[in-house]
PDB file of C-alpha atoms and ligand atoms in Angstrom:
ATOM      1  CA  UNK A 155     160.025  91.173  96.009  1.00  0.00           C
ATOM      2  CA  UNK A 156     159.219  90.678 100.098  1.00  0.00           C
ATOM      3  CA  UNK A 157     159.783  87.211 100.639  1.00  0.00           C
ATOM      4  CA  UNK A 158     156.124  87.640 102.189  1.00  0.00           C
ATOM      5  CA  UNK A 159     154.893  88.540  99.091  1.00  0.00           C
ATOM      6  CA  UNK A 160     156.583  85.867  97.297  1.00  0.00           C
ATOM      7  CA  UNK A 161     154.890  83.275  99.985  1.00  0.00           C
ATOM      8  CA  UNK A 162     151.605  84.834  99.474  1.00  0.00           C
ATOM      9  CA  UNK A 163     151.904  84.212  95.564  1.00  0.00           C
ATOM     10  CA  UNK A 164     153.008  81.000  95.890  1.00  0.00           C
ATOM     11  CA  UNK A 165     150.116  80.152  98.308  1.00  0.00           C
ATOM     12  CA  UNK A 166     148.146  81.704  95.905  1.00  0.00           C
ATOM     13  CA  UNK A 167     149.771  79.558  92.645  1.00  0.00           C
ATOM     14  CA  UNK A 168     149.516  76.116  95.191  1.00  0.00           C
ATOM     15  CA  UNK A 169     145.646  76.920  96.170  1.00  0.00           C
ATOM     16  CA  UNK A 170     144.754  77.428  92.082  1.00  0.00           C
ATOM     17  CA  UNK A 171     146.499  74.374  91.267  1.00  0.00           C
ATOM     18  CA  UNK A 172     144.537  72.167  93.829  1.00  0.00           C
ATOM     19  CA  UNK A 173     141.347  74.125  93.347  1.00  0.00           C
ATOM     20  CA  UNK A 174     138.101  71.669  93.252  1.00  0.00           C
ATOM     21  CA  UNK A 175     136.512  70.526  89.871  1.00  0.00           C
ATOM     22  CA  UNK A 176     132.927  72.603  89.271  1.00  0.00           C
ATOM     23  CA  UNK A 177     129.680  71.627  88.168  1.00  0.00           C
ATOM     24  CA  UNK A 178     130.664  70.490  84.196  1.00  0.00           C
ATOM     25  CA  UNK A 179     134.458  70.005  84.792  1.00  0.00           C
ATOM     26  CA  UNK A 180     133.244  67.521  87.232  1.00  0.00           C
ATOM     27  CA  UNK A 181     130.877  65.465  86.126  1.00  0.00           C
ATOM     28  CA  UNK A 182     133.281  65.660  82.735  1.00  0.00           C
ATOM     29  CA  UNK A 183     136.048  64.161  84.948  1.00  0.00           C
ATOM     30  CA  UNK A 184     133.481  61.516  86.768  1.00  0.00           C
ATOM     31  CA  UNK A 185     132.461  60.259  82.948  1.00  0.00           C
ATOM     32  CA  UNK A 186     135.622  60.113  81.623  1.00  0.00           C
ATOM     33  CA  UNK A 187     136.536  57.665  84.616  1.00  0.00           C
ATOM     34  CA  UNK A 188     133.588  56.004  84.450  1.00  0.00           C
ATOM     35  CA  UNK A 189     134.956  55.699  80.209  1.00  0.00           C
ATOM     36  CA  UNK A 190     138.337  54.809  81.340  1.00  0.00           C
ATOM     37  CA  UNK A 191     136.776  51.611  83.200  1.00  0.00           C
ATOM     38  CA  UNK A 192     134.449  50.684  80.543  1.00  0.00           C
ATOM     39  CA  UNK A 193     137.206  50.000  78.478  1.00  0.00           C
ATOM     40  CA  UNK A 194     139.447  48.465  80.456  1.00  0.00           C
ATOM     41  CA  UNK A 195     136.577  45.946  80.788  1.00  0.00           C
ATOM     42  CA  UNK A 196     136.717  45.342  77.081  1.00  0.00           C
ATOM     43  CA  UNK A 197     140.337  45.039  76.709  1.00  0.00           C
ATOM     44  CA  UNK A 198     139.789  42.318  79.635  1.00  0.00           C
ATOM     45  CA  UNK A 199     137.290  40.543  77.774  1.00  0.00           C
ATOM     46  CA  UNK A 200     139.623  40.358  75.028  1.00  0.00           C
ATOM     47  CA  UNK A 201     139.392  43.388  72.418  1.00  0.00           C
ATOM     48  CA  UNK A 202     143.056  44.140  71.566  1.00  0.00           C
ATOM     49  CA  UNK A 203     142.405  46.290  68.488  1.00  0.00           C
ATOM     50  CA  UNK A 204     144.396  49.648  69.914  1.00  0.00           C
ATOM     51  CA  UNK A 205     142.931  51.993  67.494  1.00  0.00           C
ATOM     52  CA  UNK A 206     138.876  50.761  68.700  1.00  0.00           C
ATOM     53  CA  UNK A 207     140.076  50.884  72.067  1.00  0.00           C
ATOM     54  CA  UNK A 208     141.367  54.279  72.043  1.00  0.00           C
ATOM     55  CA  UNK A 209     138.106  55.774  69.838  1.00  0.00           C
ATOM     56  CA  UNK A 210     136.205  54.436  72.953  1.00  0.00           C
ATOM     57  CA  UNK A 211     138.746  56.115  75.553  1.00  0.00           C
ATOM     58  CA  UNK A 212     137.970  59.646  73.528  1.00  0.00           C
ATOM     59  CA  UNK A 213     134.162  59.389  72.474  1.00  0.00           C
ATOM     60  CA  UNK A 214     131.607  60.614  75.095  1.00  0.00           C
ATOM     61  CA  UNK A 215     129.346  57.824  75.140  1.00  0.00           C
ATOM     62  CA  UNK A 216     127.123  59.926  77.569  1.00  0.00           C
ATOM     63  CA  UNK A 217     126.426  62.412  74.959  1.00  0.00           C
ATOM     64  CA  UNK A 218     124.774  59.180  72.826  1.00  0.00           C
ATOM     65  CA  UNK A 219     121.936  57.908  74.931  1.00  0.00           C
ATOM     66  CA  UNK A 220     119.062  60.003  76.145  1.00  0.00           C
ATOM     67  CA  UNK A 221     119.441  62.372  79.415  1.00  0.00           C
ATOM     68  CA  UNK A 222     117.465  60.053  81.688  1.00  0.00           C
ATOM     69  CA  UNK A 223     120.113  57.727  80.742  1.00  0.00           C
ATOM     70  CA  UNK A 224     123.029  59.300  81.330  1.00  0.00           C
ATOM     71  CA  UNK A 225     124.253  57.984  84.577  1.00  0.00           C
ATOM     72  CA  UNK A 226     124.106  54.350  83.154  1.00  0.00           C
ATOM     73  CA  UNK A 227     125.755  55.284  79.770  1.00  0.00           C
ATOM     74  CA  UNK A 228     128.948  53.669  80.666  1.00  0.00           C
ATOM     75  CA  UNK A 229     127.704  50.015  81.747  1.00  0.00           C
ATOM     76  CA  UNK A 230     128.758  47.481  79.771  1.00  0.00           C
ATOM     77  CA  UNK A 231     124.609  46.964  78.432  1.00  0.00           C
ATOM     78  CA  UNK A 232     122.312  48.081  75.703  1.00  0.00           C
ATOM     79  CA  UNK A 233     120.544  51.279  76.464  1.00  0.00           C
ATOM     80  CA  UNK A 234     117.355  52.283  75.270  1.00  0.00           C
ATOM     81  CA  UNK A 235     117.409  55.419  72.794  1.00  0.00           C
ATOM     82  CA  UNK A 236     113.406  55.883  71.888  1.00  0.00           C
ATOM     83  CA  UNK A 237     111.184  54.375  69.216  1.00  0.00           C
ATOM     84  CA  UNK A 238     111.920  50.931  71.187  1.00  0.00           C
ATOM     85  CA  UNK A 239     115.146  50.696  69.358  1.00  0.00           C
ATOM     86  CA  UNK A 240     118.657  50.390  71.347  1.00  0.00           C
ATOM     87  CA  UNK A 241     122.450  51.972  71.764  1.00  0.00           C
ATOM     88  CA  UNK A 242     123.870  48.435  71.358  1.00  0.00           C
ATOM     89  CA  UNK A 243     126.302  47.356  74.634  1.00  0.00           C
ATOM     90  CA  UNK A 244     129.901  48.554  74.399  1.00  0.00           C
ATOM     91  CA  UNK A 245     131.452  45.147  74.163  1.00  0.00           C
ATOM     92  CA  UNK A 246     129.509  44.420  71.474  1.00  0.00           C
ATOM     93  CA  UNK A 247     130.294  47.442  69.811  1.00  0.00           C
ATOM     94  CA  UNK A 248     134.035  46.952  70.392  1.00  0.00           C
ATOM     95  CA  UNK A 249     133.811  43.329  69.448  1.00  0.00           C
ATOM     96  CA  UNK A 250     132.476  44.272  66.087  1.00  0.00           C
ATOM     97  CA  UNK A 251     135.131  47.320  65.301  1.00  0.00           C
ATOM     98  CA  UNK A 252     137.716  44.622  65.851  1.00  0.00           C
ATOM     99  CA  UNK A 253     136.768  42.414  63.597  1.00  0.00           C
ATOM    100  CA  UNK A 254     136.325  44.759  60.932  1.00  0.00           C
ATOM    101  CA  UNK A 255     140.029  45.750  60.933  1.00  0.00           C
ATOM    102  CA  UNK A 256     139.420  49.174  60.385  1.00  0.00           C
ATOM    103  CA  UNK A 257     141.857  51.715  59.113  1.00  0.00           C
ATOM    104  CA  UNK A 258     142.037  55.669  59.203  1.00  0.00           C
ATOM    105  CA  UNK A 259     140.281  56.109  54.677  1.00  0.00           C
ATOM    106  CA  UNK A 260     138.784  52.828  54.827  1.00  0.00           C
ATOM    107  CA  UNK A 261     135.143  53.727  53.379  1.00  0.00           C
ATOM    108  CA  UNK A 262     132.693  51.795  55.400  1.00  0.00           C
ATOM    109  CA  UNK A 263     128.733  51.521  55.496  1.00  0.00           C
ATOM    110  CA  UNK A 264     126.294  50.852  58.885  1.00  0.00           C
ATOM    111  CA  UNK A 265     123.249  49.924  58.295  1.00  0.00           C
ATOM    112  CA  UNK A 266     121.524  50.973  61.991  1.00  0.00           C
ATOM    113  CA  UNK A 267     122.598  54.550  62.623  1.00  0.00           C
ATOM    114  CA  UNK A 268     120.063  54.438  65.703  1.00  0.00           C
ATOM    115  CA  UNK A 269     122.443  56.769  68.455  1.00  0.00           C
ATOM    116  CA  UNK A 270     125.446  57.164  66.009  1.00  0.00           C
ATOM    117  CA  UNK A 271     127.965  55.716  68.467  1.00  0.00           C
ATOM    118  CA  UNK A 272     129.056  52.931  66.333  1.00  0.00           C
ATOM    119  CA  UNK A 273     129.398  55.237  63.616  1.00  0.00           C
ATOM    120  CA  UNK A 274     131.122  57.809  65.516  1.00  0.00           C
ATOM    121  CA  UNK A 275     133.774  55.058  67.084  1.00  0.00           C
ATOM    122  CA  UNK A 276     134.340  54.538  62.777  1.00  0.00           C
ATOM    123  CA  UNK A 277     134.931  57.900  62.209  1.00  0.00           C
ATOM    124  CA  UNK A 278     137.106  58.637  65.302  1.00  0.00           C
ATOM    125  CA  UNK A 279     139.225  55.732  64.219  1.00  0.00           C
ATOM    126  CA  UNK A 280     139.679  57.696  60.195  1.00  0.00           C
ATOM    127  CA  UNK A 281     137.166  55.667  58.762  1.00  0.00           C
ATOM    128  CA  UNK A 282     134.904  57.161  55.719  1.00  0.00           C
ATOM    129  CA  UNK A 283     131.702  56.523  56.961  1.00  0.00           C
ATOM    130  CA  UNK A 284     128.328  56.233  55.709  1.00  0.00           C
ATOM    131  CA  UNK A 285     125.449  55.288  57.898  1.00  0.00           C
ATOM    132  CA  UNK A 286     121.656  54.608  57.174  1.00  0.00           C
ATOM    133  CA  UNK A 287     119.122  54.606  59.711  1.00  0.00           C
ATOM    134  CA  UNK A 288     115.167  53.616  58.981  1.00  0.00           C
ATOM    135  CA  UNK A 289     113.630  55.903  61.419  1.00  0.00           C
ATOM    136  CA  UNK A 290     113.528  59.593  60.307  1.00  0.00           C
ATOM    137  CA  UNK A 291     113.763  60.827  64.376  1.00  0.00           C
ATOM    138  CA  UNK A 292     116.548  58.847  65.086  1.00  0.00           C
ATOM    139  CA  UNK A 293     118.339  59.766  61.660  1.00  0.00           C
ATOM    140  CA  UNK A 294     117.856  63.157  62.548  1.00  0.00           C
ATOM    141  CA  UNK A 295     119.161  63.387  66.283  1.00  0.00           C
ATOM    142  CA  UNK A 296     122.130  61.501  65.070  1.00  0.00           C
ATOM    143  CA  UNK A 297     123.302  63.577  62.521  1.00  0.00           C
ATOM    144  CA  UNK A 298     122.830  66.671  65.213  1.00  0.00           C
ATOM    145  CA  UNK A 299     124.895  65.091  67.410  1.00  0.00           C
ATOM    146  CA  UNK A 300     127.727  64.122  64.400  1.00  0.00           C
ATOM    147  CA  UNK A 301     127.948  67.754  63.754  1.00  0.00           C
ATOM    148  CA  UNK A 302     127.844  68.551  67.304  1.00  0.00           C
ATOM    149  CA  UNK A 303     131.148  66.458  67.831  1.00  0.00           C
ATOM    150  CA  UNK A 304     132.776  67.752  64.465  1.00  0.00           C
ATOM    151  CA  UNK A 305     132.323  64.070  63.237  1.00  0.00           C
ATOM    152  CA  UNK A 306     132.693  62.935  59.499  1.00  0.00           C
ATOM    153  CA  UNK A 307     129.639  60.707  59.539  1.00  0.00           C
ATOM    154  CA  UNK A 308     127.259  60.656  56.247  1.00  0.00           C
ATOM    155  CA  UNK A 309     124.134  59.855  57.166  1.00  0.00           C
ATOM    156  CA  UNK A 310     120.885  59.661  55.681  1.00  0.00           C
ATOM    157  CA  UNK A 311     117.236  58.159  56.615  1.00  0.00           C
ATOM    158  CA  UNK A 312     115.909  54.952  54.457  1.00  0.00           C
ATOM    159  CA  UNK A 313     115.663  51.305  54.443  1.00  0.00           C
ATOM    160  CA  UNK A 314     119.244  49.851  54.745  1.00  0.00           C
ATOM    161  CA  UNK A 315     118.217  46.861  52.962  1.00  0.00           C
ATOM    162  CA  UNK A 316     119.201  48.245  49.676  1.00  0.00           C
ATOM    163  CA  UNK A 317     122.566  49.291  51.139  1.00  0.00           C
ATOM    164  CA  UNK A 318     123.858  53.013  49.685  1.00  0.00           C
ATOM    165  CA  UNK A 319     124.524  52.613  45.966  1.00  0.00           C
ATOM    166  CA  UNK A 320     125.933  55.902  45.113  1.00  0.00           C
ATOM    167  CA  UNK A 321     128.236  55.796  47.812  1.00  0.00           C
ATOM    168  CA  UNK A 322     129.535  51.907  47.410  1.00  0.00           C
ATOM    169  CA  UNK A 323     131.544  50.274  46.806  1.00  0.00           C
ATOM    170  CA  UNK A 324     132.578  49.540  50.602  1.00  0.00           C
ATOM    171  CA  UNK A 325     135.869  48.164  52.160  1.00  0.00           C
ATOM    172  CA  UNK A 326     133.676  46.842  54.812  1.00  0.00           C
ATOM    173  CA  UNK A 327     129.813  46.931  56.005  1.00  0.00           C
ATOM    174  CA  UNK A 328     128.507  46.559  59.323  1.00  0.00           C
ATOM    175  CA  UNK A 329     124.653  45.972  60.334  1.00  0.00           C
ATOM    176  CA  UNK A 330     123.602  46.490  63.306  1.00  0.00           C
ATOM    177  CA  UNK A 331     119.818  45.193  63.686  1.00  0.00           C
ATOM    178  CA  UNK A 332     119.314  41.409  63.417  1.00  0.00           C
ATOM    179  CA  UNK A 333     118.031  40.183  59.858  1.00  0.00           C
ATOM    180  CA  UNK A 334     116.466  37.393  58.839  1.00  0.00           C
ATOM    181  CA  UNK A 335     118.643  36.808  55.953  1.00  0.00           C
ATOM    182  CA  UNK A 336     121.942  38.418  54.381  1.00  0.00           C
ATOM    183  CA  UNK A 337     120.679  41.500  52.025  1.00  0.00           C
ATOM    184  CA  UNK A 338     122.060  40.408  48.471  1.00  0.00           C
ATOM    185  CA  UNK A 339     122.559  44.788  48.068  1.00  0.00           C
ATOM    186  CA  UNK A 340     125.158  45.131  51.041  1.00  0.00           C
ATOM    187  CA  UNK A 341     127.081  41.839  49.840  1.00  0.00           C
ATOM    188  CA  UNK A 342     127.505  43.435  45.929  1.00  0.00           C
ATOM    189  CA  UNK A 343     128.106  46.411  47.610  1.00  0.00           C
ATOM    190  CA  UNK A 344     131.222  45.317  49.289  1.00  0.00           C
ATOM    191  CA  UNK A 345     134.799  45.190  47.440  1.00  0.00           C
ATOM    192  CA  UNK A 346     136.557  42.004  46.545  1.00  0.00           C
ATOM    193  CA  UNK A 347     138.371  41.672  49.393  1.00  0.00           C
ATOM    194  CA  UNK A 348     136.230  43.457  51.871  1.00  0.00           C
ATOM    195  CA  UNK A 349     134.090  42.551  55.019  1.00  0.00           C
ATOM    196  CA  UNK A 350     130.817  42.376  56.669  1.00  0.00           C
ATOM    197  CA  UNK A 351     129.375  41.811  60.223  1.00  0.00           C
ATOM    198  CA  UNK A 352     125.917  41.002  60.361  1.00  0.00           C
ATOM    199  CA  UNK A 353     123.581  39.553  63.101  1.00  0.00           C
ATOM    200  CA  UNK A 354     121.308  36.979  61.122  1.00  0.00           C
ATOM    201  CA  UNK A 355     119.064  34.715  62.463  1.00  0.00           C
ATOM    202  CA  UNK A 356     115.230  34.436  64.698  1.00  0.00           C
ATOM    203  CA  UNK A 357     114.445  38.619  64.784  1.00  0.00           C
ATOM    204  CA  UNK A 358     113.148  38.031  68.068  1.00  0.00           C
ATOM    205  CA  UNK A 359     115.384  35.713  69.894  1.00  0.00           C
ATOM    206  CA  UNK A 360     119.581  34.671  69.930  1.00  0.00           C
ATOM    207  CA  UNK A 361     120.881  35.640  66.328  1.00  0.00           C
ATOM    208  CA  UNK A 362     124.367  34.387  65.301  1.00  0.00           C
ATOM    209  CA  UNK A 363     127.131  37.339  64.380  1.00  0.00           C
ATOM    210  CA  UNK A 364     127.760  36.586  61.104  1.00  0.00           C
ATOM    211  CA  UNK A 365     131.468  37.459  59.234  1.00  0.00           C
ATOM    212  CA  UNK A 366     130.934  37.580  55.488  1.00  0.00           C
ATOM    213  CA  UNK A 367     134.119  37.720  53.160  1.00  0.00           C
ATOM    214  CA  UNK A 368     134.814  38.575  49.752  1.00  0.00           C
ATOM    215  CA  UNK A 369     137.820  37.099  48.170  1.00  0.00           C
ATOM    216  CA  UNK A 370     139.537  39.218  45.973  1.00  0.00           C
ATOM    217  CA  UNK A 371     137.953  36.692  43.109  1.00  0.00           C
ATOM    218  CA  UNK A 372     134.554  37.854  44.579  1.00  0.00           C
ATOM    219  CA  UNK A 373     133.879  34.698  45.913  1.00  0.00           C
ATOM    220  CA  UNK A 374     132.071  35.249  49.409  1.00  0.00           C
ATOM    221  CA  UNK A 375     132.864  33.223  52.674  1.00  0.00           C
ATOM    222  CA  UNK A 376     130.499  32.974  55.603  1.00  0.00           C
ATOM    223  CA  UNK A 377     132.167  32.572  59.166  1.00  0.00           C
ATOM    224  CA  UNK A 378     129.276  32.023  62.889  1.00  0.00           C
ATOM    225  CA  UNK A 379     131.767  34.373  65.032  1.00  0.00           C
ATOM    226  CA  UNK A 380     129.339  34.517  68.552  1.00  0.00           C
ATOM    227  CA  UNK A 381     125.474  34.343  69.357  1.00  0.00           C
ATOM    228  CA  UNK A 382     124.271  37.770  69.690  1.00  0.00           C
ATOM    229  CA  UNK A 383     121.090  39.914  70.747  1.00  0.00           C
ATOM    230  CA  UNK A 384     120.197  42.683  68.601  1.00  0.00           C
ATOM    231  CA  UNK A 385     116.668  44.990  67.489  1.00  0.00           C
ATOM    232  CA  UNK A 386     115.130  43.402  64.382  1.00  0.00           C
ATOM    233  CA  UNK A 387     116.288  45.017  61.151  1.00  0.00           C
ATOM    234  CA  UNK A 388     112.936  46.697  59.616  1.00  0.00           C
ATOM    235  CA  UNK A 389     111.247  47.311  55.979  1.00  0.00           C
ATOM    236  CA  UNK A 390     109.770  50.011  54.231  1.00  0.00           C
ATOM    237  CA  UNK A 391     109.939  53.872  55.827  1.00  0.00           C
ATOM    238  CA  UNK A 392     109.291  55.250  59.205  1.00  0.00           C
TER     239      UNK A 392
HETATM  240  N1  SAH B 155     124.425  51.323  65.733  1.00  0.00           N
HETATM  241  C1  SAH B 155     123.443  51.794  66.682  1.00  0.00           C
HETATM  242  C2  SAH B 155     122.601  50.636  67.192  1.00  0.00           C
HETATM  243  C3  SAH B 155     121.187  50.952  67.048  1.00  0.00           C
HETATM  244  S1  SAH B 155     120.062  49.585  67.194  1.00  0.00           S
HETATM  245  C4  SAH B 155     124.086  52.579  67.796  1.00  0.00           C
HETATM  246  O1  SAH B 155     125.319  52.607  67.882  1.00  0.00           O
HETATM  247  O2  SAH B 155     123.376  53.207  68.580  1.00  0.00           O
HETATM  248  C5  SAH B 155     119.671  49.254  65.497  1.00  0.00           C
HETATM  249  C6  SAH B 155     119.168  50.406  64.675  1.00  0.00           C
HETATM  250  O3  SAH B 155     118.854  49.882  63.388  1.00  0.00           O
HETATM  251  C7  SAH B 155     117.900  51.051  65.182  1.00  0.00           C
HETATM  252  O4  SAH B 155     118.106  52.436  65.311  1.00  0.00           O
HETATM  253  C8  SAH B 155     116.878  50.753  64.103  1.00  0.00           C
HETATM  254  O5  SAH B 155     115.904  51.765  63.947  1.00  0.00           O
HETATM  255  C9  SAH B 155     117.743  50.602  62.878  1.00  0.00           C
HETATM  256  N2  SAH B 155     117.160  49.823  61.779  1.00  0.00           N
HETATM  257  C10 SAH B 155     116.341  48.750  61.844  1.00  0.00           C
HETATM  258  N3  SAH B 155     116.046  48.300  60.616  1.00  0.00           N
HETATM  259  C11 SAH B 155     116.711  49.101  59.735  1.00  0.00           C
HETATM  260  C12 SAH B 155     116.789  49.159  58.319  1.00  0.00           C
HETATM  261  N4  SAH B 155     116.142  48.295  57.530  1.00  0.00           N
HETATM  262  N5  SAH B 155     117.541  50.122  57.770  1.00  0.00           N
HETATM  263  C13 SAH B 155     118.209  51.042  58.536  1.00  0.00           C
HETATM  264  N6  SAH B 155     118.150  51.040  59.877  1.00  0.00           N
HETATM  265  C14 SAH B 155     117.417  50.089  60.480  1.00  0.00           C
END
């Protein structure tokens, strides 16, 4: 080959290496900064668990919250995701993986599907998960987006009082809408030696984040981890 051919290909392999991010590529590369950041936050704030903070490095959180709220869907705050209910703030969500100590086939249960982020960080990390959500809309744009994402979420729409009885027992349970009082079906739903997070306390003002253990005995143990703000946890069907 002409070495001025072989300068002209070159040019031409140089200019296609350095060519400028388009229209999706781009705004796929501005999120996933914007991702990278949010979770650098968290591990500041102290989150340490590797395998939550690498489920948040991979999930597109902007693909969660409404498209009106896209360019804020990587601030560390609530968002809100229709029918006055809320994506719950990263830390919070990352806060609450943690302390569930979740491992790739651990079967868990949310009660509060509402966006299916929190589910979806569960399943990225292995998890089994099963997730009930009260409001039929919401239940149904979550599990769109769980099969858009190839994720292994079970979801269904009902009251998540009564927990999922064919499914249980659980190896853990999270809730993520503040009740007024622990719901006896999620705590006989949980294995002896399994775990719960649960906002309990005033449905409309600071609840406390509640860790509830079950001793291998069955005995249960009741531990005030950090006051918390969360959407009240609803009855009956909507
Ligand atoms: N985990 C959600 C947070 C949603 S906010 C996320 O990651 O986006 C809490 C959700 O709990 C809301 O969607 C609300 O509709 C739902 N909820 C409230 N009461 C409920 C109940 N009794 N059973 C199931 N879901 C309930």
């Amino acid at each position: 080959m002409q070495l001025a051919s072989r300068l002209s290909l070159l040019v031409v392999v140089i200019c296609a290496g350095v060519a400028p991010l388009r229209g999706q590529d781009r705004s796929a590369a501005a999120y996933n900064e914007r991702r990278q950041a949010m979770v650098d936050l968290i591990e500041r704030r102290g989150v340490r668990d590797s395998a939550t903070l690498s489920a948040m490095r991979v999930l597109p959180r902007h693909e969660f919250v409404p498209a009106s709220q896209r360019s804020r869907a990587y601030g560390d705050y609530p968002l809100p995701i229709g029918h006055g209910q809320t994506i719950s703030q990263p830390y919070i969500v990352a806060y609450m993986t943690e302390i569930l100590q979740p491992k790739p086939g651990m079967k868990l249960l949310e009660i509060g599907t509402g966006s299916g982020y929190q589910a979806a960080v569960l399943a990225q990390i292995g998890c089994e998960v099963y997730s009930v959500e009260i409001f039929e809309a919401l239940a149904t744009s979550a599990r769109q987006r769980f099969d858009r994402l190839a994720l292994a979420v079970t979801s269904r729409h009902g009251d998540g009082h009564h927990g999922w009885s064919d499914a249980a027992p659980f190896d853990a349970v999270i809730v993520t809408a503040a009740a007024g009082y622990i719901p006896p079906a999620l705590v006989a739903q949980l294995k002896p030696g399994g775990r719960m997070v649960i906002p309990v306390g005033s449905v409309y003002g600071v609840q406390n984040l509640i860790l509830v253990e079950k001793d291998p005995d069955g005995n249960i143990r009741t531990r005030n981890l950090l006051p918390v703000r969360f959407v009240p946890m609803l009855s009956g069907i909507r």
